Coordinates of N, CA and C and ligand atoms in Angstrom, one line a residue:
M1 N 175.9 120.2 3.7 CA 176.2 119.2 4.2 C 175.8 118.7 6.0
R2 N 174.5 118.4 6.4 CA 174.7 118.2 8.2 C 174.1 116.5 8.2
A3 N 174.4 116.6 9.4 CA 174.1 115.4 11.0 C 172.4 115.7 10.1
A4 N 171.8 114.7 9.7 CA 169.7 114.7 9.4 C 169.8 114.2 10.9
T5 N 168.6 115.3 10.7 CA 167.3 115.0 12.8 C 165.7 114.2 11.8
A6 N 165.2 114.6 13.3 CA 164.2 113.7 13.1 C 163.5 114.4 12.3
S7 N 163.5 115.3 12.6 CA 162.9 116.8 11.4 C 163.6 116.7 10.2
D8 N 164.0 115.8 10.0 CA 164.6 116.1 8.2 C 163.4 114.2 7.3
L9 N 162.7 113.7 9.0 CA 161.8 112.4 8.0 C 161.1 112.8 7.2
D10 N 160.6 114.3 6.7 CA 159.4 114.5 5.6 C 159.7 114.3 4.4
A11 N 161.5 115.5 5.0 CA 162.1 115.2 3.2 C 162.6 113.9 3.1
I12 N 163.0 113.5 3.5 CA 164.4 112.0 3.4 C 163.2 111.3 2.7
D13 N 161.7 110.9 4.0 CA 160.4 110.1 3.2 C 160.1 110.8 1.9
A14 N 160.0 112.0 1.4 CA 159.6 112.1 0.2 C 160.2 111.4 -1.0
I15 N 161.6 112.0 -0.5 CA 163.3 111.6 -1.8 C 163.1 109.9 -2.1
E16 N 162.8 109.1 -0.8 CA 162.8 108.2 -1.2 C 162.1 107.1 -1.4
R17 N 160.5 108.3 -1.2 CA 159.5 107.1 -2.6 C 159.4 107.6 -4.0
A18 N 159.8 109.2 -4.5 CA 159.9 109.3 -5.8 C 161.3 108.2 -6.9
T19 N 162.3 107.7 -5.7 CA 163.3 107.6 -5.9 C 163.2 106.1 -6.2
F20 N 162.8 105.2 -4.4 CA 162.4 103.5 -5.0 C 160.9 103.5 -5.2
P21 N 160.1 103.9 -6.0 CA 158.6 103.2 -6.4 C 158.0 102.1 -5.9
T22 N 159.2 100.9 -6.4 CA 158.9 99.4 -5.8 C 159.3 99.2 -4.4
D23 N 160.4 99.6 -4.0 CA 160.7 98.9 -2.4 C 161.4 100.1 -1.6
A24 N 160.7 101.3 -1.3 CA 160.7 101.5 -0.8 C 161.0 102.0 0.6
W25 N 162.0 102.4 1.7 CA 161.4 101.4 3.1 C 160.2 102.5 3.6
S26 N 160.5 101.8 4.7 CA 158.6 102.5 5.6 C 159.2 104.0 6.2
R27 N 158.5 105.0 6.3 CA 158.0 105.9 7.1 C 158.6 105.6 8.6
E28 N 158.6 104.5 9.2 CA 158.5 104.0 10.2 C 160.2 103.5 10.5
L29 N 161.0 103.0 9.1 CA 161.8 102.6 9.2 C 162.6 103.7 9.4
I30 N 162.6 104.5 8.6 CA 163.6 106.3 8.9 C 163.8 106.5 9.5
A31 N 162.6 106.1 10.5 CA 163.1 107.0 11.4 C 163.7 106.6 12.5
A32 N 163.1 105.0 12.2 CA 164.3 103.6 13.0 C 166.1 104.2 13.0
E33 N 165.8 104.4 11.5 CA 167.5 104.4 11.3 C 167.7 105.3 11.5
L34 N 167.1 106.8 11.4 CA 167.2 107.8 11.8 C 168.1 107.8 13.6
A35 N 167.3 107.6 13.9 CA 167.8 107.5 16.0 C 168.4 106.1 16.2
G36 N 168.6 105.0 15.4 CA 169.2 104.5 15.3 C 170.6 105.1 16.6
A37 N 170.9 103.9 17.2 CA 172.3 104.3 18.7 C 174.1 104.0 17.2
H38 N 173.0 103.0 16.7 CA 174.8 102.9 15.6 C 174.5 103.9 15.0
T39 N 173.8 104.6 14.1 CA 173.9 104.6 12.5 C 173.9 106.5 12.8
H40 N 174.7 106.3 11.9 CA 175.3 107.9 11.3 C 174.1 108.4 9.7
Y41 N 173.6 109.5 9.9 CA 172.3 109.9 8.8 C 173.0 111.8 8.6
L42 N 173.5 111.5 7.2 CA 173.8 112.5 6.7 C 172.3 113.3 6.0
V43 N 172.7 114.5 5.5 CA 171.4 114.8 5.0 C 171.8 116.7 3.5
A44 N 171.9 116.1 2.4 CA 172.7 117.2 1.2 C 171.3 118.6 2.1
V45 N 171.9 119.9 1.8 CA 170.9 120.6 1.4 C 171.3 121.7 0.6
D46 N 169.8 122.7 -0.6 CA 170.8 123.4 -1.4 C 170.3 124.9 -0.4
D47 N 170.5 126.0 -1.3 CA 171.0 126.8 -0.3 C 170.2 127.8 0.3
A48 N 168.6 126.9 -0.2 CA 167.3 127.7 0.5 C 167.5 126.4 1.7
G49 N 168.0 125.6 2.1 CA 168.7 124.7 2.8 C 166.9 123.3 3.1
A50 N 166.7 123.1 1.9 CA 166.2 122.2 1.3 C 166.6 121.1 1.5
V51 N 166.4 120.0 2.1 CA 167.2 118.3 1.9 C 167.1 118.4 0.9
I52 N 168.0 117.7 -0.2 CA 168.2 117.4 -1.7 C 168.5 115.8 -1.7
G53 N 169.5 115.8 -0.2 CA 169.9 114.1 -0.6 C 170.4 113.4 0.7
Y54 N 170.1 112.2 0.5 CA 170.6 111.5 2.3 C 171.5 110.2 2.0
A55 N 171.8 110.0 2.4 CA 172.5 108.9 3.2 C 173.3 108.3 4.9
G56 N 173.2 107.4 5.1 CA 173.0 106.6 5.8 C 174.1 105.1 6.2
L57 N 175.1 105.3 7.7 CA 175.8 104.1 7.5 C 175.4 103.7 8.8
L58 N 175.6 101.7 9.2 CA 175.6 101.9 10.5 C 176.9 101.0 10.6
A59 N 177.6 101.8 11.5 CA 178.9 101.0 12.1 C 179.1 100.6 13.9
P60 N 178.4 99.8 13.9 CA 178.9 100.1 15.8 C 179.6 100.3 16.1
R61 N 180.7 101.5 16.8 CA 181.6 100.9 17.8 C 182.2 99.8 18.0
G62 N 183.2 99.3 18.1 CA 184.3 98.0 18.4 C 183.9 96.9 16.9
S63 N 183.1 96.9 16.2 CA 182.6 95.6 15.2 C 184.0 96.4 13.7
G64 N 184.5 96.8 14.0 CA 185.3 97.3 12.9 C 184.4 96.9 11.7
Q65 N 183.8 97.1 11.5 CA 183.0 96.9 10.3 C 182.0 98.1 10.1
G66 N 181.2 98.6 8.8 CA 180.4 99.5 8.7 C 179.0 98.5 7.2
D67 N 177.9 99.9 7.2 CA 177.6 98.9 6.2 C 177.2 100.7 5.8
I68 N 176.8 100.8 4.5 CA 176.6 101.4 3.4 C 174.5 101.6 3.9
Q69 N 174.0 102.2 4.4 CA 172.8 101.4 4.8 C 171.5 102.0 3.5
T70 N 172.2 103.3 3.1 CA 171.3 103.8 1.7 C 171.5 105.2 1.3
I71 N 171.4 105.6 0.2 CA 171.8 107.1 -0.2 C 171.1 107.1 -1.9
A72 N 170.9 108.4 -1.8 CA 170.3 108.7 -3.0 C 170.1 110.5 -2.9
V73 N 169.5 110.9 -4.2 CA 169.6 112.2 -4.3 C 168.6 113.1 -5.2
A74 N 167.9 113.8 -5.1 CA 166.7 114.4 -5.9 C 166.9 113.9 -6.6
E75 N 165.8 113.2 -7.3 CA 166.3 113.5 -9.5 C 167.0 114.2 -9.7
P76 N 166.7 116.0 -9.5 CA 167.4 117.1 -10.1 C 168.7 117.4 -10.1
A77 N 169.4 116.9 -9.0 CA 170.4 117.4 -8.4 C 171.4 116.6 -8.5
R78 N 171.2 115.2 -9.5 CA 172.1 114.5 -9.7 C 173.0 114.8 -11.0
R79 N 174.7 114.1 -10.9 CA 175.5 114.1 -11.4 C 176.6 115.3 -10.9
Q80 N 176.1 116.0 -9.4 CA 177.1 117.3 -9.8 C 177.6 117.4 -8.3
G81 N 178.3 115.8 -8.1 CA 179.0 115.9 -7.2 C 178.3 115.7 -5.5
I82 N 176.9 115.5 -5.9 CA 175.9 115.4 -4.4 C 176.2 113.7 -3.9
G83 N 175.9 113.2 -4.4 CA 175.9 111.4 -4.0 C 177.3 111.4 -3.8
A84 N 178.1 111.3 -4.9 CA 179.9 111.4 -3.9 C 180.5 112.4 -3.1
A85 N 179.8 113.4 -2.9 CA 180.4 114.0 -1.3 C 179.8 113.2 0.3
L86 N 178.3 112.9 0.2 CA 177.5 112.0 1.5 C 178.5 110.4 1.3
L87 N 178.8 109.7 0.3 CA 179.8 108.8 0.6 C 181.0 109.0 1.5
D88 N 181.7 110.0 0.7 CA 183.2 110.3 1.2 C 182.4 110.7 2.6
A89 N 182.0 111.4 3.2 CA 181.3 111.6 4.1 C 181.3 110.3 5.9
L90 N 180.8 109.6 4.8 CA 180.2 108.1 5.4 C 181.3 107.7 5.9
L91 N 182.4 107.8 4.5 CA 183.4 106.4 5.1 C 184.2 107.3 5.9
A92 N 184.5 108.9 6.2 CA 184.6 109.1 7.1 C 184.3 109.1 8.5
E93 N 183.7 108.6 8.7 CA 182.7 108.2 9.8 C 183.4 107.1 10.1
A94 N 183.2 106.5 9.0 CA 183.0 104.8 9.4 C 184.6 104.7 9.7
R95 N 185.9 105.6 9.6 CA 187.0 105.5 10.2 C 187.4 105.8 11.1
A96 N 186.5 107.8 11.4 CA 186.2 107.7 13.0 C 186.1 106.8 13.2
R97 N 185.0 105.7 13.7 CA 184.5 104.9 14.4 C 185.3 103.6 14.5
A98 N 186.8 103.8 13.8 CA 187.5 102.4 13.0 C 187.1 101.1 12.3
A99 N 185.9 101.0 11.9 CA 186.0 100.0 10.8 C 186.7 100.0 9.5
F100 N 187.7 99.3 9.2 CA 188.1 98.6 8.5 C 187.9 98.5 6.7
E101 N 186.8 97.6 7.3 CA 185.7 97.6 5.8 C 184.1 97.7 6.0
V102 N 183.8 98.5 4.4 CA 182.2 98.8 4.5 C 181.6 97.6 4.0
F103 N 180.6 97.2 4.0 CA 180.2 97.2 3.3 C 178.6 97.5 3.3
L104 N 178.1 97.3 1.3 CA 177.2 97.4 0.8 C 175.9 96.5 -0.7
E105 N 175.6 96.7 -0.5 CA 173.9 96.3 -1.5 C 173.7 97.1 -2.7
V106 N 174.1 96.2 -3.9 CA 173.0 97.4 -5.0 C 172.7 96.7 -6.0
R107 N 171.8 97.4 -6.4 CA 170.9 96.7 -7.0 C 171.4 95.9 -8.7
A108 N 171.3 94.5 -8.9 CA 172.5 94.3 -10.3 C 172.0 95.5 -11.5
D109 N 170.9 96.1 -11.3 CA 170.2 97.0 -12.7 C 170.6 98.5 -12.6
N110 N 171.7 98.7 -11.2 CA 171.7 100.1 -10.9 C 173.0 100.4 -11.4
P111 N 173.4 100.4 -12.5 CA 175.5 100.8 -12.6 C 175.6 102.3 -12.3
G112 N 175.1 103.4 -12.6 CA 175.6 104.5 -11.8 C 176.0 104.0 -10.6
A113 N 175.2 104.3 -9.8 CA 175.1 104.2 -8.4 C 176.4 102.8 -7.7
E114 N 177.1 101.8 -8.8 CA 177.5 100.8 -8.7 C 179.2 101.8 -9.5
A115 N 179.1 102.6 -10.2 CA 180.2 103.2 -10.5 C 180.7 104.2 -9.7
L116 N 179.9 104.8 -9.1 CA 179.6 105.6 -7.6 C 180.6 104.9 -6.8
Y117 N 180.3 103.7 -6.6 CA 180.6 102.4 -5.4 C 182.5 103.0 -5.2
A118 N 182.2 101.7 -7.2 CA 183.5 101.8 -7.3 C 184.5 102.6 -7.3
S119 N 184.1 104.1 -8.2 CA 185.1 105.0 -7.5 C 185.5 105.4 -6.8
R120 N 184.8 105.0 -5.2 CA 185.3 105.1 -3.9 C 185.9 103.7 -3.3
G121 N 185.9 103.2 -4.0 CA 187.2 101.6 -3.6 C 185.7 100.3 -3.8
F122 N 185.0 100.2 -3.5 CA 184.2 99.6 -3.7 C 184.5 97.9 -4.4
E123 N 184.8 97.4 -3.9 CA 185.1 96.0 -5.4 C 183.9 94.9 -5.2
R124 N 183.6 94.2 -6.3 CA 182.3 93.2 -6.1 C 182.6 92.3 -5.7
I125 N 182.0 91.0 -4.2 CA 182.2 90.4 -3.2 C 180.7 88.9 -3.5
A126 N 180.5 89.7 -3.8 CA 179.0 88.6 -4.3 C 177.9 88.8 -5.2
V127 N 177.0 87.9 -5.0 CA 175.5 88.5 -5.9 C 174.8 87.6 -4.8
R128 N 174.2 88.1 -4.8 CA 172.4 87.6 -4.1 C 171.6 87.4 -5.0
P129 N 171.1 86.7 -5.5 CA 170.3 86.3 -6.7 C 168.7 86.5 -6.3
R130 N 168.2 87.3 -6.7 CA 166.7 87.6 -6.7 C 166.3 88.1 -5.3
Y131 N 167.3 89.5 -4.7 CA 167.2 89.6 -2.5 C 166.7 90.6 -3.5
Y132 N 166.5 92.1 -4.1 CA 165.5 92.3 -4.3 C 163.7 92.2 -4.6
Q133 N 162.6 92.3 -3.8 CA 161.9 92.1 -4.2 C 161.1 92.9 -3.4
P134 N 159.4 93.2 -4.4 CA 159.1 92.2 -5.3 C 159.8 92.4 -6.8
D135 N 160.5 92.9 -7.4 CA 161.4 93.2 -8.4 C 162.1 91.8 -8.7
G136 N 162.3 91.0 -7.9 CA 163.3 89.8 -8.2 C 164.3 90.3 -9.1
V137 N 165.4 91.0 -8.0 CA 166.4 91.9 -8.9 C 168.0 91.3 -8.1
D138 N 169.1 90.7 -8.5 CA 169.9 90.4 -8.3 C 170.4 92.0 -6.7
A139 N 171.3 92.0 -6.3 CA 171.9 92.2 -5.2 C 173.6 92.1 -5.5
V140 N 173.5 93.3 -5.8 CA 175.6 92.6 -5.4 C 176.1 93.4 -4.7
V141 N 176.7 92.9 -4.3 CA 177.5 93.0 -2.9 C 179.2 93.3 -2.6
M142 N 178.9 94.7 -2.5 CA 180.5 95.6 -3.0 C 181.6 95.7 -1.0
K143 N 182.5 95.4 -1.0 CA 183.2 95.3 -0.1 C 184.6 97.2 -0.7
A144 N 184.6 98.0 1.1 CA 185.6 98.9 0.8 C 186.5 98.1 1.5
V145 N 187.7 98.1 1.6 CA 188.9 98.1 2.9 C 189.2 99.7 3.1
L146 N 189.3 99.7 4.4 CA 189.7 101.4 4.8 C 191.0 101.6 5.2
S147 N 191.9 102.6 4.3 CA 193.1 102.7 4.8 C 193.0 103.8 5.6
Ligands
LIG201 C1 173.4 106.9 -7.3 C2 172.8 108.3 -7.1 C3 172.7 108.6 -5.4 C4 174.4 109.5 -7.1 O1 174.2 110.9 -7.1 P1 174.9 111.5 -8.1 O2 174.8 113.0 -6.5 O3 174.2 111.7 -9.1 O4 176.5 111.2 -7.7 P2 178.1 112.1 -8.1 O5 177.3 112.9 -9.0 O6 178.1 112.1 -7.3 O7 178.6 111.4 -8.8 C5 179.7 110.8 -9.1 C6 180.4 109.3 -9.9 O8 179.4 109.0 -9.7 C7 179.2 108.5 -11.2 N1 178.1 108.3 -11.6 C8 177.0 108.5 -10.4 N2 175.6 109.1 -11.0 C9 176.1 107.9 -12.2 C10 174.8 107.3 -12.9 N3 174.0 107.7 -13.8 N4 175.7 106.6 -14.3 C11 176.8 106.7 -14.4 N5 178.1 107.1 -13.3 C12 177.3 107.9 -12.6 C13 180.3 108.8 -11.7 O9 181.5 108.6 -12.0 C14 179.8 110.1 -10.8 O10 181.5 110.7 -11.6 P3 180.8 111.9 -12.9 O11 179.7 112.9 -12.6 O12 182.0 112.8 -12.9 O13 181.0 110.6 -14.4 C15 171.7 108.5 -7.4 O14 172.0 109.0 -9.1 C16 170.7 108.4 -6.8 O15 170.1 108.5 -6.2 N6 170.3 107.4 -7.6 C17 168.9 106.8 -7.5 C18 169.4 105.9 -5.4 C19 170.1 105.3 -5.9 O16 169.6 104.0 -6.7 N7 171.2 104.6 -4.8 C20 171.2 104.2 -4.4 C21 171.1 102.7 -4.3 S1 172.8 101.8 -3.6

């Protein structure tokens, strides 16, 4: 795992498009996220150095809060602990930025991701009906209080 750079844009974009076929972020949005002043993006790489996952945090210093912006692991590399390792690293960064609570949204039809978040202390705090478009799927809003 290492910090993401602008040179990872192609690899992240490819995983994004394969992972979120109906609501992938645009390449421009991903580039802006990677360059953001208050974001922290990581990539997971395989033994050959190829990007096999990524995750991002938004946590302006002084706000006391953070948001898990995204997390994705390439399909063949799932269930090997990579997603959990990325999330743990983002939560460590949130703590380093003095955030005491971290939020995220997850599709209501994505119990696997919700299970990952629950395993790291996130709890459901709200549902946002039909948040994900064009699919019309609810968002589950989750929050973790950092110790
Ligand atoms: C969600 C995602 C990032 C998890 O990454 P991963 O590397 O496969 O996750 P891990 O191997 O670290 O899993 C850690 C734990 O999370 C839970 N979990 C992860 N995927 C799960 C699934 N499909 N079903 C049930 N539980 C799951 C399990 O508790 C798992 O521990 P275990 O394998 O010991 O049972 C990955 O499945 C993914 O990229 N999915 C598509 C994109 C996505 O949904 N992103 C989240 C958007 S909010």
